Amino acid sequence: MASRVYGAMRRLAGPALGGAALAGAAALHASGRCEPAPAAAPAKAARSDAVVPGVIGAIGKTPLLEIRSLSDATGCRIVAKAEHLNPGGSVKDRPAARIILLAEQRGDLPAGGGGTVVEGTGGNTGVGMAMVAAARGHRAVLVMPDSISKDKIALMEAMGARVVLRPAVPFDDPGHYVHTARRIAEATPGGFYGNQFESLENMNAHLFGTGPEIWEQAGGRVDGFVCAAGTGGTIAGVSHAIKERNPSARVYVIDPPGSSLASFVDDGVPAASPGTTVTEGIGIGRITANFAAARVDGAFRGSDEEAVAMMTYLLKHEGLLVGPSAALNLVGAVKLARVLGKGSTVATIICDGGERYRASVLKPGFLAKRGLAAAAEAPRARGDLSFVR
């Protein structure tokens, strides 16, 4: 699967992937593993009872939660990495810190602060970039679609970032938020473009952090891993980390409506599925360098109805308030548990919490306008996962 997917990526990626990114992805697939971390990779203290060096030292070493009601219902052990407990509230804190700290070490940003970090983001990376930039004394300029939750925008602005909103347009439009971010970085003296979609340091943050943590916390047994993808960094890094330790582990992507990744994994052609989605930061219409490097065995197609129903289910039966993308990841975990069979350990990611969706999914009337009120309001007993199709 990996070689077929990479071959299709090389034919279809076009100018979105530079030669270096393509060569790096090719080397990853040829070797079956990722390159070692740069010698100057920033050290990070493990989360513990010891004092850590500021907010950046608190990133990572998040708990691995067993979602007991899902485990009981499927006969598998379903575990989720609680990335919403990172200081910036999401899994994106990890690549944000790695990208900025390594930029300082390379001289792309001044080590003593005073630089400008520019990134195109679907939301959570922007929060992480704003937090890490502030901690390191840099300015942050964050460019994103105007459809992003107002809660996320307010949070980034509260952290001192300048937020630039762009209309949601196709990637080949020069006005796309990613292209806008690159132009701003090029025009800004001392500007640094994070390039999270194509920089393999995004993937490496999970190869050397998230993935090994999941394996160790799960007691050295992970039979399957599933998550949605936007940049592709999380699934790429974790897939390599898990498969290096258990080559027979199965890795699946769960794709929301309107995204092209499931089609790409299944058929080698990135064709968008019908519909739009209330999830944020996942699903994409092109193949990034990070996703091209992932070791993916299969794909599930998820729906907004499943994601919203899972949000309600988890709050009622687990006391977990997660975002819609995290809920879709747990829908994927149930689907993968059904594929692998009883007794398997399936891991996924709680990419963020639900508190930053108060102005969208949690706002009264928001779901009703989108025909999703019934999915949120249907009464479900513990263990009733009939909404996962």
Coordinates of C-alpha atoms in Angstrom, one line a residue:
M1 CA 0.0 0.0 0.0
A2 CA 2.7 2.5 1.0
S3 CA 4.7 2.1 -2.3
R4 CA 1.5 2.4 -4.4
V5 CA 0.3 5.5 -2.5
Y6 CA 3.7 7.1 -2.8
G7 CA 3.9 6.5 -6.5
A8 CA 0.5 8.1 -7.0
M9 CA 1.6 11.0 -4.8
R10 CA 4.7 11.6 -7.0
R11 CA 2.5 11.7 -10.1
L12 CA -0.2 13.9 -8.6
A13 CA 1.4 16.2 -6.1
G14 CA 2.7 18.7 -8.6
P15 CA 4.2 22.0 -7.5
A16 CA 2.7 21.8 -4.0
L17 CA 5.7 19.5 -3.2
G18 CA 9.2 20.7 -3.8
G19 CA 12.0 18.4 -4.9
A20 CA 13.4 18.1 -1.4
A21 CA 10.1 17.2 0.1
L22 CA 9.5 14.5 -2.6
A23 CA 13.0 13.1 -2.1
G24 CA 12.5 13.0 1.6
A25 CA 9.2 11.2 1.3
A26 CA 10.7 8.8 -1.2
A27 CA 13.6 7.9 1.2
L28 CA 11.1 7.3 4.0
H29 CA 9.1 4.8 1.9
A30 CA 12.2 3.1 0.5
S31 CA 13.6 2.6 4.0
G32 CA 10.3 1.9 5.8
R33 CA 11.4 4.3 8.6
C34 CA 12.1 7.9 9.2
E35 CA 15.4 9.7 9.3
P36 CA 16.9 10.4 12.7
A37 CA 16.2 13.6 14.5
P38 CA 18.6 16.4 13.7
A39 CA 21.6 16.4 16.0
A40 CA 20.6 19.8 17.3
A41 CA 17.0 18.9 17.9
P42 CA 15.6 20.7 21.0
A43 CA 15.5 18.8 24.2
K44 CA 12.2 18.7 26.0
A45 CA 11.7 17.8 29.6
A46 CA 9.3 14.9 30.3
R47 CA 6.1 15.8 32.0
S48 CA 6.5 14.9 35.6
D49 CA 6.3 16.3 39.1
A50 CA 9.5 18.1 38.5
V51 CA 9.7 21.8 37.5
V52 CA 9.7 22.2 33.7
P53 CA 11.3 25.1 31.8
G54 CA 8.3 27.2 31.1
V55 CA 5.3 26.5 28.9
I56 CA 7.3 24.8 26.2
G57 CA 8.6 22.3 28.7
A58 CA 5.0 21.4 29.5
I59 CA 4.3 20.2 25.9
G60 CA 4.0 16.4 25.5
K61 CA 3.9 13.4 27.8
T62 CA 0.1 13.7 27.9
P63 CA -1.9 10.9 29.4
L64 CA -3.2 8.0 27.4
L65 CA -6.8 7.5 28.4
E66 CA -8.8 4.2 28.0
I67 CA -12.3 5.1 26.8
R68 CA -13.9 2.4 28.9
S69 CA -17.4 2.5 27.4
L70 CA -16.0 2.1 23.9
S71 CA -13.7 -0.7 25.1
D72 CA -16.5 -2.6 26.7
A73 CA -18.8 -2.2 23.7
T74 CA -16.2 -3.4 21.2
G75 CA -14.3 -6.0 23.2
C76 CA -11.1 -4.1 22.4
R77 CA -9.0 -1.8 24.4
I78 CA -9.6 1.6 22.9
V79 CA -7.1 4.3 24.1
A80 CA -6.8 8.0 23.2
K81 CA -3.9 10.3 23.7
A82 CA -5.1 13.3 25.6
E83 CA -3.5 16.0 23.5
H84 CA -6.1 18.5 24.5
L85 CA -4.1 18.7 27.8
N86 CA -1.1 20.3 26.2
P87 CA -0.7 23.9 27.4
G88 CA -2.0 25.3 24.1
G89 CA -4.9 22.9 24.2
S90 CA -4.1 20.7 21.2
V91 CA -1.8 18.2 19.5
K92 CA -0.5 21.0 17.4
D93 CA 1.6 22.4 20.2
R94 CA 4.2 19.7 19.4
P95 CA 5.0 20.6 15.8
A96 CA 4.7 24.3 16.6
A97 CA 7.4 24.0 19.3
R98 CA 9.7 21.8 17.1
I99 CA 9.4 24.0 14.0
I100 CA 10.1 27.3 15.9
L101 CA 12.9 25.9 18.1
L102 CA 14.7 24.3 15.1
A103 CA 14.3 27.5 13.2
E104 CA 16.2 29.3 15.9
Q105 CA 18.9 26.7 15.9
R106 CA 19.3 27.1 12.1
G107 CA 19.4 30.8 12.4
D108 CA 16.1 31.3 10.5
L109 CA 14.8 33.0 13.6
P110 CA 16.9 35.0 16.1
A111 CA 17.5 32.9 19.2
G112 CA 17.0 35.8 21.5
G113 CA 13.6 36.7 20.1
G114 CA 12.5 39.6 17.9
G115 CA 11.6 37.5 14.8
T116 CA 8.2 37.1 13.1
V117 CA 6.7 33.6 12.7
V118 CA 4.2 33.4 9.9
E119 CA 1.9 30.3 9.4
G120 CA -1.1 29.3 7.4
T121 CA -3.4 27.3 9.7
G122 CA -6.7 25.7 10.1
G123 CA -6.8 26.9 13.7
N124 CA -5.0 24.8 16.3
T125 CA -1.5 25.2 14.9
G126 CA -2.1 28.9 15.0
V127 CA -2.8 28.7 18.8
G128 CA 0.4 26.6 19.3
M129 CA 2.5 29.0 17.1
A130 CA 1.2 32.0 19.0
M131 CA 2.0 30.4 22.3
V132 CA 5.5 29.3 21.4
A133 CA 6.3 32.5 19.6
A134 CA 5.3 34.6 22.6
A135 CA 7.3 32.3 24.9
R136 CA 10.4 32.8 22.7
G137 CA 9.9 36.6 22.2
H138 CA 8.7 36.5 18.6
R139 CA 5.8 38.0 16.9
A140 CA 3.2 35.7 15.2
V141 CA 1.2 36.4 12.1
L142 CA -1.4 33.7 11.4
V143 CA -3.4 33.3 8.2
M144 CA -6.5 31.2 8.2
P145 CA -9.8 30.6 6.4
D146 CA -12.6 32.9 7.6
S147 CA -14.7 29.8 8.4
I148 CA -12.6 29.0 11.5
S149 CA -14.3 29.1 15.0
K150 CA -14.3 32.6 16.5
D151 CA -13.2 31.1 19.8
K152 CA -9.9 30.1 18.2
I153 CA -9.4 33.5 16.6
A154 CA -10.0 35.2 19.9
L155 CA -7.6 33.0 21.6
M156 CA -4.8 33.7 19.1
E157 CA -5.4 37.4 19.3
A158 CA -5.3 37.3 23.1
M159 CA -1.9 35.7 22.8
G160 CA -0.7 38.7 20.9
A161 CA -0.9 37.2 17.4
R162 CA -2.0 39.1 14.3
V163 CA -4.8 37.1 12.6
V164 CA -5.4 37.4 8.9
L165 CA -8.6 35.9 7.6
R166 CA -8.9 34.8 4.0
P167 CA -12.0 33.4 2.1
A168 CA -12.1 29.7 1.7
V169 CA -10.9 29.1 -1.9
P170 CA -9.3 26.2 -3.7
F171 CA -5.6 25.6 -3.1
D172 CA -4.7 26.6 -6.7
D173 CA -6.1 30.1 -6.0
P174 CA -3.4 32.6 -5.2
G175 CA -5.6 33.9 -2.4
H176 CA -5.6 30.6 -0.5
Y177 CA -4.5 31.2 3.1
V178 CA -1.4 29.0 2.7
H179 CA -0.1 31.1 -0.3
T180 CA -1.0 34.3 1.5
A181 CA 1.0 33.2 4.5
R182 CA 4.1 32.4 2.4
R183 CA 3.9 35.9 0.7
I184 CA 3.6 37.7 4.0
A185 CA 6.6 35.8 5.4
E186 CA 8.7 36.7 2.3
A187 CA 7.7 40.4 2.5
T188 CA 8.4 40.6 6.3
P189 CA 11.9 41.5 7.4
G190 CA 13.0 38.7 9.7
G191 CA 10.0 36.7 8.7
F192 CA 10.0 32.9 9.0
Y193 CA 7.4 30.8 7.3
G194 CA 6.6 27.7 9.4
N195 CA 5.3 25.7 6.4
Q196 CA 3.5 23.1 8.5
F197 CA 1.9 21.3 5.6
E198 CA 5.2 20.5 3.8
S199 CA 7.8 20.6 6.6
L200 CA 8.7 17.1 7.7
E201 CA 9.5 18.5 11.1
N202 CA 5.8 18.4 11.6
M203 CA 5.9 14.6 11.2
N204 CA 9.1 14.3 13.3
A205 CA 7.4 15.9 16.3
H206 CA 5.1 12.9 16.4
L207 CA 7.7 10.3 15.3
F208 CA 10.0 11.2 18.2
G209 CA 7.3 12.3 20.7
T210 CA 3.6 11.3 20.3
G211 CA 4.2 7.9 18.7
P212 CA 6.8 6.5 21.2
E213 CA 4.7 7.9 24.1
I214 CA 1.6 6.0 22.9
W215 CA 3.6 2.8 22.6
E216 CA 5.2 3.0 26.0
Q217 CA 2.0 4.1 27.8
A218 CA 0.0 1.3 26.1
G219 CA 2.5 -1.2 27.6
G220 CA 4.2 -2.0 24.4
R221 CA 1.1 -3.2 22.6
V222 CA -0.7 -1.3 19.9
D223 CA -2.5 -3.3 17.2
G224 CA -4.0 -0.4 15.3
F225 CA -3.9 3.4 15.1
V226 CA -6.4 5.7 13.5
C227 CA -6.8 9.4 13.1
A228 CA -8.0 12.1 10.7
A229 CA -5.5 14.2 8.8
G230 CA -5.1 17.8 7.7
T231 CA -1.4 18.5 7.3
G232 CA -0.8 14.7 7.8
G233 CA 2.0 15.2 10.4
T234 CA 0.3 13.3 13.2
I235 CA -0.6 10.2 11.2
A236 CA 2.8 10.2 9.4
G237 CA 4.9 10.4 12.6
V238 CA 2.8 8.1 14.7
S239 CA 2.4 5.5 11.9
H240 CA 6.2 5.2 11.5
A241 CA 6.7 5.1 15.3
I242 CA 4.1 2.3 15.8
K243 CA 5.1 0.2 12.8
E244 CA 8.8 0.3 13.7
R245 CA 7.8 -1.3 16.9
N246 CA 5.0 -3.6 15.6
P247 CA 5.2 -4.1 11.8
S248 CA 1.9 -5.8 11.7
A249 CA 0.0 -2.9 13.3
R250 CA -2.7 -1.5 11.1
V251 CA -2.9 2.3 10.5
Y252 CA -6.1 3.9 9.1
V253 CA -7.1 7.5 8.3
I254 CA -10.6 8.6 8.9
D255 CA -11.7 11.2 6.5
P256 CA -14.5 13.8 6.9
P257 CA -16.9 14.8 4.1
G258 CA -15.4 17.0 1.4
S259 CA -11.9 15.6 1.8
S260 CA -9.7 13.6 -0.7
L261 CA -7.6 11.5 1.5
A262 CA -9.8 8.4 1.6
S263 CA -10.0 8.3 -2.2
F264 CA -6.2 8.7 -2.4
V265 CA -5.6 5.8 0.0
D266 CA -8.1 3.5 -1.7
D267 CA -7.6 4.4 -5.3
G268 CA -4.4 6.4 -5.6
V269 CA -6.4 9.4 -6.8
P270 CA -7.2 12.4 -4.5
A271 CA -10.9 12.9 -5.4
A272 CA -13.0 14.9 -2.9
S273 CA -15.9 13.2 -1.3
P274 CA -19.3 14.9 -1.4
G275 CA -20.4 17.4 1.2
T276 CA -19.0 19.8 3.8
T277 CA -18.1 19.4 7.4
V278 CA -18.4 21.0 10.8
T279 CA -15.0 19.6 11.8
E280 CA -12.0 21.9 11.6
G281 CA -8.4 21.3 10.8
I282 CA -8.9 17.9 9.2
G283 CA -9.6 16.8 5.6
I284 CA -7.8 18.3 2.6
G285 CA -8.0 18.2 -1.1
R286 CA -4.3 17.7 -1.9
I287 CA -1.4 15.4 -0.8
T288 CA 1.1 17.1 1.5
A289 CA 4.7 16.0 2.0
N290 CA 3.7 14.9 5.5
F291 CA 0.8 12.7 4.4
A292 CA 2.8 11.3 1.6
A293 CA 5.3 10.0 4.1
A294 CA 2.6 8.2 6.3
R295 CA 2.4 4.4 6.4
V296 CA -1.3 4.0 5.9
D297 CA -3.0 0.7 5.4
G298 CA -6.6 1.8 4.8
A299 CA -9.2 4.5 5.1
F300 CA -12.6 5.1 6.7
R301 CA -15.1 7.7 5.6
G302 CA -16.7 9.5 8.5
S303 CA -19.7 11.8 8.7
D304 CA -20.7 14.8 10.7
E305 CA -23.6 12.9 12.1
E306 CA -21.2 10.3 13.6
A307 CA -18.8 13.0 14.9
V308 CA -21.6 15.0 16.6
A309 CA -23.2 11.9 18.1
M310 CA -19.8 10.8 19.4
M311 CA -19.3 14.2 21.1
T312 CA -22.6 13.8 22.9
Y313 CA -21.9 10.2 23.8
L314 CA -18.5 10.9 25.3
L315 CA -19.7 13.8 27.3
K316 CA -22.6 11.7 28.7
H317 CA -20.8 8.4 29.4
E318 CA -17.1 9.4 29.8
G319 CA -17.3 13.0 31.1
L320 CA -15.1 14.0 28.1
L321 CA -15.9 17.2 26.2
V322 CA -13.9 16.9 23.0
G323 CA -13.9 18.8 19.7
P324 CA -15.6 17.4 16.6
S325 CA -12.4 16.3 15.0
A326 CA -11.4 14.4 18.1
A327 CA -14.9 12.8 18.2
L328 CA -14.4 11.7 14.6
N329 CA -11.1 10.1 15.6
L330 CA -12.9 8.1 18.2
V331 CA -15.5 7.1 15.6
G332 CA -12.6 5.8 13.6
A333 CA -11.3 3.9 16.6
V334 CA -14.6 2.0 16.9
K335 CA -14.5 1.3 13.2
L336 CA -11.0 0.0 13.4
A337 CA -11.8 -2.1 16.5
R338 CA -14.5 -3.8 14.4
V339 CA -12.0 -4.6 11.7
L340 CA -9.3 -5.9 14.0
G341 CA -11.6 -7.9 16.2
K342 CA -11.9 -8.5 20.0
G343 CA -8.8 -8.3 22.1
S344 CA -7.0 -5.7 20.0
T345 CA -5.6 -2.5 21.3
V346 CA -6.6 0.5 19.1
A347 CA -5.1 4.0 19.7
T348 CA -6.2 7.4 18.5
I349 CA -5.8 11.1 19.3
I350 CA -7.9 13.6 21.2
C351 CA -6.6 16.4 19.1
D352 CA -8.4 19.1 21.0
G353 CA -11.1 19.8 23.6
G354 CA -14.6 21.0 23.0
E355 CA -14.3 24.3 24.9
R356 CA -12.9 26.1 21.8
Y357 CA -16.1 25.3 19.8
R358 CA -18.5 27.3 22.0
A359 CA -19.1 29.7 19.1
S360 CA -19.8 26.9 16.6
V361 CA -20.7 23.3 17.4
L362 CA -21.7 24.0 21.0
K363 CA -23.7 27.2 20.2
P364 CA -27.4 26.7 20.4
G365 CA -28.9 26.5 16.9
F366 CA -25.6 25.9 15.1
L367 CA -26.3 22.2 14.6
A368 CA -30.0 22.6 13.9
K369 CA -29.1 24.9 10.9
R370 CA -27.0 22.1 9.5
G371 CA -29.4 19.3 10.1
L372 CA -27.4 17.8 12.9
A373 CA -29.6 18.5 15.9
A374 CA -31.0 14.9 15.9
A375 CA -27.5 13.4 16.0
A376 CA -26.7 15.4 19.1
E377 CA -30.0 14.9 20.9
A378 CA -30.7 11.3 20.3
P379 CA -30.7 9.4 23.7
R380 CA -28.1 6.6 23.7
A381 CA -27.4 4.1 26.5
R382 CA -23.8 3.3 27.5
G383 CA -22.4 0.9 24.9
D384 CA -24.9 1.8 22.2
L385 CA -22.6 2.6 19.3
S386 CA -25.3 2.1 16.6
F387 CA -24.6 5.6 15.3
V388 CA -21.1 4.4 14.1
R389 CA -21.7 3.0 10.7

